[in-house]
């Protein structure tokens, strides 16, 4: 008797191979992906590259997301599997097998499935982990050896996680079997559904949720607000999508049924009537496909645009090979000395200082009241107030260096440019009034205050002395929180990447002076574009890899839902189509009916997902601006490209599953 249960479980796996093979494939792929991602997260090579610790944190977050979605995918596929086998369980019960005996068979089936998934998944992870590690480090700009990095702790954690998951799936299957009577099990999937009623209240709530999420995205004007409201908007859109699919789809099908010219055609009659009676279940699947498709599009397009936009991000943050930021504007003699030492240090490395730009700058928060900028001792006041405005100042010499244009500014006057509402003829700040002349074109420096939802007034005054007086006046207000007058010296050095990094180290040494007591004072911080590029490639490369990885997980979930939806509906429709063929419906008409069902319903999730992405675009654009990418055109092209590729894959997958659906129906 003990040997009966393992043999019976093995026979069941073979007999139900049409639904078991995709289930085992899904289990294997999720095990493989979880193991590979954890292997990369624990890869010691990552610690040797710039930004490796941040990359590992991103990968650990990815492990959590993949683990959660693995559970969701397997619960969905297992529930469909159990539903298709209810009649089998009922038959066992009628023939004298008690539910505890069915439970033992199910236990062996779960053990077999777990062993197959873990063995194949771990083997595949070992096979592909090195390839993905090489790809990952290629994106990050690092180098890897040829030793396999998959370790026993990774294997142990993966095995433990999925063993626990399979045990929970087994308990859930037992619950379904034990809570169902033999008659309910025998009815299985043939249990009829009543015609659903049009629920206008659900439709109204769905419209409100969806509209709220869309409006939230459109109305959000700052990256700071976008990050805080993004998940709220996502939850509203998800709720609205499910409610609208469940309510409006029924209204839509009933409207088609009332249209006699459309409804009373062979393929339309079978499609509309069949779908209407199971739309509650159908709508949930379609909404899930729509949400997962949206997640694929958003995740992949965002991470691809960030990675491809690394140079644009660097242009904003580090526009030249080297940027020297003096902590405060030094005395003229000290400045001349350090700049001479800088040129000598660069020359000793075989390079030359070129394309120099130097300017003084002072930036601090104010609150705008008409043409007056109010300064408060509370440094948070400007951000919390609706009239908060950043004031960014430089002198005429700095403006000439930045733009190459001459600036003749009289005392008490200033050039200005603002990304907010224009000013009148004057502006008053710290009891000083300046007569304003608007600049030609945008100011060449970005204060990045827009990320916090704050406008900026860029002001060019006549001299460095005026800047110093304004600095002293705002220090009297802000105290220890006051901003300091900085001196920025940026230039190119040419040469290879290694030379640029060496030059940056040499410049850092040049702007560090020895004190009489033996200590050393660093007068400035040195940023190197090549160093920033290495860090940015690592940071955004990890985002791209994780985005593609998660996109693959979401796409896998989408494919499985599509497949199981088609298989489930195929078995549900087989008897109905058999009866209709007996009364005269031909195979060609059956195929036409299936094609109509595809065109009527199944591409609706893809279109809706594209609409979701379009409305989410303003909020996502603000969020990627917080990461430094302001190239909107690049983001648009990445989004459109992702939608196009996904649409092609979606069409291919659905064509294959529709063929499987037709094969099941044609068996009748």
XYZ file of C-alpha atoms in Angstrom, residues 210-667:
458
model
C -8.492 55.101 -11.887
C -9.175 58.803 -12.434
C -7.642 59.631 -9.036
C -4.452 57.757 -9.919
C -4.260 59.427 -13.340
C -4.920 62.915 -11.944
C -2.355 62.370 -9.197
C 0.245 61.572 -11.854
C -0.668 64.514 -14.088
C -0.927 67.084 -11.281
C 2.287 66.101 -9.472
C 4.833 68.804 -10.253
C 7.951 67.838 -8.264
C 10.162 64.781 -8.016
C 9.905 64.935 -4.225
C 6.113 64.655 -4.366
C 6.253 62.033 -7.135
C 8.368 59.675 -5.035
C 6.007 60.059 -2.077
C 2.784 59.623 -4.088
C 3.888 57.002 -6.628
C 2.834 53.921 -4.668
C -0.484 55.528 -3.704
C -1.178 56.194 -7.389
C -0.154 52.616 -8.265
C -2.571 51.136 -5.718
C -5.395 53.332 -7.007
C -4.728 52.296 -10.624
C -4.561 48.600 -9.685
C -7.866 48.816 -7.783
C -9.497 50.807 -10.586
C -8.278 48.333 -13.220
C -9.735 45.305 -11.433
C -13.045 47.014 -10.690
C -13.461 48.332 -14.232
C -12.582 45.016 -15.867
C -15.058 43.218 -13.589
C -17.890 45.682 -14.126
C -17.434 47.418 -17.465
C -16.584 44.206 -19.335
C -19.999 42.813 -18.388
C -21.694 46.005 -19.544
C -19.715 45.850 -22.785
C -20.659 42.224 -23.507
C -24.324 42.850 -22.730
C -24.260 45.796 -25.111
C -22.848 43.507 -27.816
C -25.595 40.988 -27.113
C -28.247 43.663 -27.594
C -26.748 44.535 -30.979
C -28.605 41.968 -33.093
C -26.611 42.644 -36.263
C -23.394 41.804 -34.388
C -24.624 39.132 -31.966
C -26.508 36.841 -34.339
C -23.439 35.676 -36.211
C -21.937 32.289 -35.567
C -18.538 33.355 -34.210
C -19.906 36.349 -32.292
C -22.773 34.433 -30.704
C -20.496 31.720 -29.289
C -17.880 34.199 -28.087
C -20.170 36.710 -26.377
C -22.498 34.173 -24.737
C -19.641 32.003 -23.479
C -17.606 34.855 -22.061
C -20.559 36.604 -20.462
C -21.353 33.711 -18.143
C -17.822 33.421 -16.805
C -16.795 37.069 -16.944
C -16.248 37.412 -13.186
C -13.428 34.890 -13.388
C -12.331 36.082 -16.828
C -12.133 39.728 -15.811
C -9.798 39.028 -12.880
C -7.382 37.212 -15.200
C -7.492 39.978 -17.809
C -6.940 42.655 -15.154
C -3.966 40.695 -13.790
C -2.483 40.493 -17.291
C -2.980 44.240 -17.703
C -1.286 45.088 -14.377
C 1.652 42.749 -15.004
C 2.067 44.114 -18.532
C 2.155 47.645 -17.122
C 4.802 46.602 -14.601
C 6.941 45.125 -17.377
C 6.672 48.300 -19.475
C 7.395 50.712 -16.614
C 10.244 48.696 -15.091
C 12.108 48.016 -18.324
C 11.631 51.445 -19.961
C 12.703 53.312 -16.807
C 15.848 51.302 -16.130
C 16.897 51.255 -19.802
C 16.529 55.044 -20.094
C 18.529 55.615 -16.889
C 21.374 53.423 -18.116
C 21.436 54.927 -21.613
C 21.256 58.423 -20.117
C 24.373 58.096 -17.946
C 26.313 60.628 -20.057
C 23.441 63.133 -19.816
C 23.446 62.698 -16.040
C 27.206 63.259 -15.966
C 26.882 66.392 -18.128
C 24.656 67.942 -15.480
C 26.661 66.817 -12.451
C 30.230 66.932 -13.763
C 30.391 68.860 -17.073
C 34.210 68.687 -17.400
C 36.886 66.099 -16.673
C 37.629 67.658 -13.279
C 35.578 69.992 -11.069
C 37.248 71.638 -8.056
C 34.790 72.962 -5.460
C 36.426 75.226 -2.877
C 34.614 74.992 0.456
C 34.464 78.771 0.539
C 35.890 81.416 -1.756
C 39.602 81.604 -0.799
C 41.740 84.715 -0.625
C 43.179 85.808 -4.017
C 46.752 84.853 -3.069
C 45.713 81.398 -1.834
C 43.581 80.848 -4.912
C 46.418 81.825 -7.267
C 48.797 79.473 -5.404
C 46.507 76.444 -5.490
C 45.632 76.971 -9.159
C 49.313 77.148 -10.067
C 49.964 73.956 -8.099
C 47.008 72.373 -9.905
C 48.454 73.147 -13.330
C 51.879 71.830 -12.331
C 50.425 68.615 -10.920
C 48.461 67.967 -14.111
C 51.470 68.756 -16.320
C 53.667 66.289 -14.402
C 51.253 63.528 -15.435
C 51.573 64.367 -19.118
C 48.277 66.278 -19.382
C 47.328 69.943 -19.574
C 44.616 72.092 -18.020
C 42.307 73.260 -20.813
C 38.765 74.609 -21.333
C 38.904 76.298 -17.923
C 35.830 77.811 -16.316
C 35.829 79.476 -12.906
C 33.124 81.301 -10.988
C 31.950 82.194 -7.501
C 28.501 81.101 -6.379
C 26.222 81.508 -3.388
C 22.879 79.722 -2.985
C 20.357 79.762 -0.141
C 16.629 79.399 0.460
C 14.166 82.282 0.530
C 10.422 82.765 0.356
C 9.058 84.863 -2.478
C 6.577 87.616 -1.703
C 5.954 89.445 -4.972
C 9.267 90.990 -5.983
C 10.733 90.539 -2.489
C 12.598 87.449 -1.248
C 12.010 86.950 2.474
C 14.759 85.197 4.447
C 13.765 83.215 7.556
C 16.030 81.863 10.274
C 14.300 78.477 9.909
C 16.053 76.841 6.952
C 13.098 74.499 6.402
C 10.644 77.351 5.980
C 11.334 77.877 2.297
C 10.677 74.235 1.403
C 7.472 74.060 3.417
C 6.051 77.289 2.061
C 4.215 77.496 -1.251
C 6.364 80.515 -2.108
C 9.712 78.843 -1.449
C 12.447 79.957 -3.871
C 16.134 79.185 -4.201
C 18.370 82.214 -4.747
C 21.531 81.395 -6.754
C 24.059 84.211 -7.203
C 27.298 84.792 -9.067
C 29.224 87.888 -10.115
C 29.839 89.424 -13.540
C 33.256 87.757 -13.905
C 31.762 84.348 -13.192
C 28.926 84.929 -15.665
C 31.433 85.883 -18.375
C 33.427 82.715 -17.687
C 30.294 80.539 -17.816
C 28.737 82.029 -20.943
C 31.575 83.681 -22.851
C 29.484 86.863 -23.029
C 30.491 90.218 -21.557
C 28.453 91.533 -18.641
C 28.602 95.241 -17.777
C 26.678 95.490 -14.503
C 26.488 98.663 -12.459
C 26.362 98.535 -8.627
C 22.776 98.025 -7.483
C 21.864 96.290 -10.737
C 21.728 92.608 -11.689
C 21.053 90.230 -14.575
C 18.441 87.599 -13.822
C 16.787 84.429 -15.088
C 14.173 82.324 -13.281
C 12.418 79.027 -13.926
C 9.404 80.375 -12.030
C 7.128 83.367 -12.511
C 8.938 86.421 -13.948
C 9.926 89.372 -11.784
C 9.177 93.027 -12.313
C 11.846 95.660 -12.651
C 13.437 95.029 -9.233
C 14.012 92.358 -6.584
C 14.643 92.948 -2.881
C 16.573 90.442 -0.748
C 18.120 91.016 2.679
C 17.115 94.694 2.518
C 19.031 95.136 -0.734
C 17.158 96.115 -3.877
C 18.543 95.301 -7.325
C 17.355 96.734 -10.622
C 16.840 93.734 -12.912
C 17.693 93.066 -16.547
C 16.597 89.699 -17.948
C 19.279 87.441 -19.449
C 19.250 86.203 -23.012
C 18.525 82.485 -22.811
C 18.574 79.983 -19.959
C 21.175 80.232 -17.215
C 23.992 77.677 -17.825
C 23.993 76.239 -14.281
C 21.159 74.196 -12.728
C 20.530 74.545 -8.996
C 18.543 71.238 -8.997
C 15.978 72.887 -6.718
C 13.152 71.788 -9.044
C 13.522 68.275 -7.663
C 12.198 69.638 -4.352
C 9.460 71.599 -6.087
C 11.201 74.934 -5.597
C 11.781 77.585 -8.275
C 15.161 79.285 -8.598
C 16.107 82.904 -9.179
C 19.536 83.133 -10.838
C 21.052 86.533 -10.105
C 24.279 88.002 -11.520
C 25.587 90.942 -9.444
C 28.370 93.370 -10.266
C 31.296 92.084 -8.170
C 32.706 89.548 -5.706
C 32.456 92.197 -2.967
C 28.677 92.357 -3.417
C 28.514 88.558 -3.139
C 30.504 88.688 0.102
C 28.183 91.311 1.589
C 25.134 89.180 0.728
C 26.865 86.137 2.242
C 27.490 88.021 5.486
C 23.898 89.252 5.625
C 22.366 85.764 5.179
C 24.877 84.326 7.705
C 23.504 86.781 10.260
C 20.048 85.259 9.666
C 20.824 81.566 9.219
C 23.742 81.286 11.646
C 25.369 77.843 11.607
C 23.001 76.748 8.822
C 24.120 79.525 6.490
C 25.439 78.791 3.013
C 29.018 79.739 2.178
C 30.371 81.519 -0.860
C 31.968 78.851 -3.049
C 34.552 79.044 -5.794
C 34.162 76.511 -8.614
C 37.096 75.743 -10.912
C 36.412 73.191 -13.648
C 38.524 72.101 -16.593
C 39.420 69.260 -18.937
C 42.731 67.403 -18.889
C 42.349 64.948 -21.795
C 44.240 61.664 -21.758
C 43.052 58.159 -20.978
C 40.726 57.245 -18.135
C 43.634 56.206 -15.880
C 45.360 59.550 -16.487
C 42.211 61.481 -15.604
C 41.836 59.564 -12.337
C 45.499 60.181 -11.532
C 45.073 63.882 -12.322
C 42.111 64.092 -9.952
C 44.198 62.603 -7.124
C 47.044 64.995 -7.928
C 44.698 68.002 -7.955
C 43.241 66.947 -4.610
C 46.762 66.973 -3.215
C 47.443 70.366 -4.822
C 44.480 72.023 -3.071
C 45.508 70.606 0.313
C 47.880 72.894 2.231
C 50.214 72.277 5.170
C 49.594 74.198 8.385
C 52.274 75.497 10.744
C 51.231 72.994 13.440
C 51.813 70.031 11.111
C 48.162 69.444 10.247
C 46.753 69.656 6.725
C 43.720 71.577 5.450
C 41.770 70.515 2.380
C 40.603 73.725 0.727
C 38.441 72.057 -1.919
C 36.701 68.837 -2.946
C 37.621 67.385 -6.326
C 35.122 65.572 -8.555
C 36.366 63.547 -11.504
C 34.060 62.782 -14.416
C 35.731 59.419 -15.016
C 35.270 58.420 -11.383
C 31.666 59.593 -11.495
C 31.188 57.625 -14.729
C 32.454 54.425 -13.083
C 30.139 54.895 -10.114
C 27.176 55.840 -12.340
C 27.686 52.825 -14.588
C 27.734 50.565 -11.539
C 24.693 52.180 -9.952
C 22.513 52.482 -13.049
C 23.856 49.241 -14.498
C 22.567 47.408 -11.432
C 19.209 49.133 -11.904
C 19.139 48.060 -15.554
C 20.032 44.464 -14.735
C 17.455 44.307 -11.962
C 14.863 46.016 -14.189
C 15.409 43.470 -16.965
C 15.391 40.659 -14.414
C 12.159 41.811 -12.811
C 10.710 42.506 -16.245
C 11.428 38.874 -17.094
C 9.702 37.753 -13.875
C 6.640 39.886 -14.608
C 6.621 38.700 -18.224
C 6.813 35.083 -17.034
C 3.824 35.691 -14.776
C 1.963 37.281 -17.700
C 2.732 34.347 -20.002
C 1.628 31.806 -17.382
C -1.651 33.613 -16.753
C -2.283 33.809 -20.505
C -1.467 30.119 -20.960
C -3.507 28.851 -18.033
C -6.376 31.151 -18.956
C -6.444 29.646 -22.435
C -6.074 26.066 -21.170
C -8.746 26.548 -18.504
C -11.171 28.126 -20.961
C -10.355 25.429 -23.523
C -11.463 22.686 -21.153
C -14.517 24.745 -20.145
C -15.496 25.363 -23.774
C -14.739 21.897 -25.165
C -18.129 20.424 -24.301
C -19.950 23.561 -25.482
C -18.196 23.564 -28.843
C -18.784 19.815 -29.218
C -22.522 20.394 -28.900
C -22.392 23.304 -31.345
C -20.463 21.219 -33.881
C -23.101 18.502 -33.568
C -25.740 21.027 -34.617
C -23.747 22.224 -37.607
C -20.764 24.447 -36.595
C -17.713 23.637 -38.736
C -14.050 23.612 -37.684
C -13.493 26.824 -39.652
C -16.318 28.495 -37.722
C -14.800 27.274 -34.459
C -11.476 28.810 -35.452
C -13.213 32.056 -36.470
C -14.958 32.141 -33.082
C -11.649 31.775 -31.274
C -10.123 34.538 -33.414
C -13.062 36.819 -32.566
C -12.535 36.120 -28.874
C -8.892 37.151 -29.252
C -9.758 40.405 -31.003
C -12.706 41.196 -28.718
C -11.071 40.738 -25.347
C -7.514 39.591 -25.121
C -5.750 42.593 -26.591
C -7.728 44.867 -24.293
C -5.193 44.351 -21.423
C -2.309 45.367 -23.698
C -4.083 48.528 -24.855
C -5.073 49.372 -21.272
C -1.487 48.807 -20.103
C -0.260 51.269 -22.744
C -2.834 53.813 -21.503
C -1.633 53.287 -17.915
C 1.950 53.934 -18.993
C 0.924 57.083 -20.882
C -0.789 58.546 -17.813
C 2.043 57.427 -15.503
C 4.614 59.099 -17.759
C 4.573 62.565 -16.056
C 5.127 61.106 -12.591
C 7.815 58.658 -13.729
C 9.576 61.456 -15.623
C 9.806 63.470 -12.414
C 11.137 60.449 -10.520
C 13.940 59.798 -13.006
C 14.771 63.511 -12.854
C 15.506 62.906 -9.168
C 18.151 60.431 -10.372
C 19.629 63.154 -12.583
C 18.167 62.267 -15.990
C 16.528 65.256 -17.649
C 16.618 63.918 -21.227
C 12.870 63.526 -21.748
C 13.252 62.583 -25.419
C 15.432 59.589 -24.487
C 12.845 58.432 -21.941
C 10.043 58.751 -24.524
C 11.936 56.657 -27.097
C 12.821 54.006 -24.502
C 9.172 53.807 -23.443
C 7.884 53.535 -27.022
C 10.531 50.938 -27.869
C 9.648 48.857 -24.823
C 5.949 48.960 -25.700
C 6.671 47.898 -29.296
C 8.901 44.956 -28.294
C 6.497 43.812 -25.603
C 3.555 43.999 -28.017
C 5.377 41.707 -30.456
C 6.244 39.203 -27.707
C 2.700 39.417 -26.326
C 1.248 38.671 -29.768
C 3.540 35.683 -30.306
C 2.778 34.220 -26.880
C -0.925 34.635 -27.327
C -0.832 33.086 -30.807
C 0.858 29.988 -29.382
C -1.574 29.698 -26.469
C -4.565 30.295 -28.764
C -3.338 27.369 -30.841
C -3.243 25.231 -27.685
C -6.771 26.405 -26.872
C -7.980 25.403 -30.336
C -6.275 22.015 -29.976
C -8.167 21.291 -26.732
C -11.500 22.434 -28.177
C -10.905 20.417 -31.352
C -10.499 17.230 -29.293
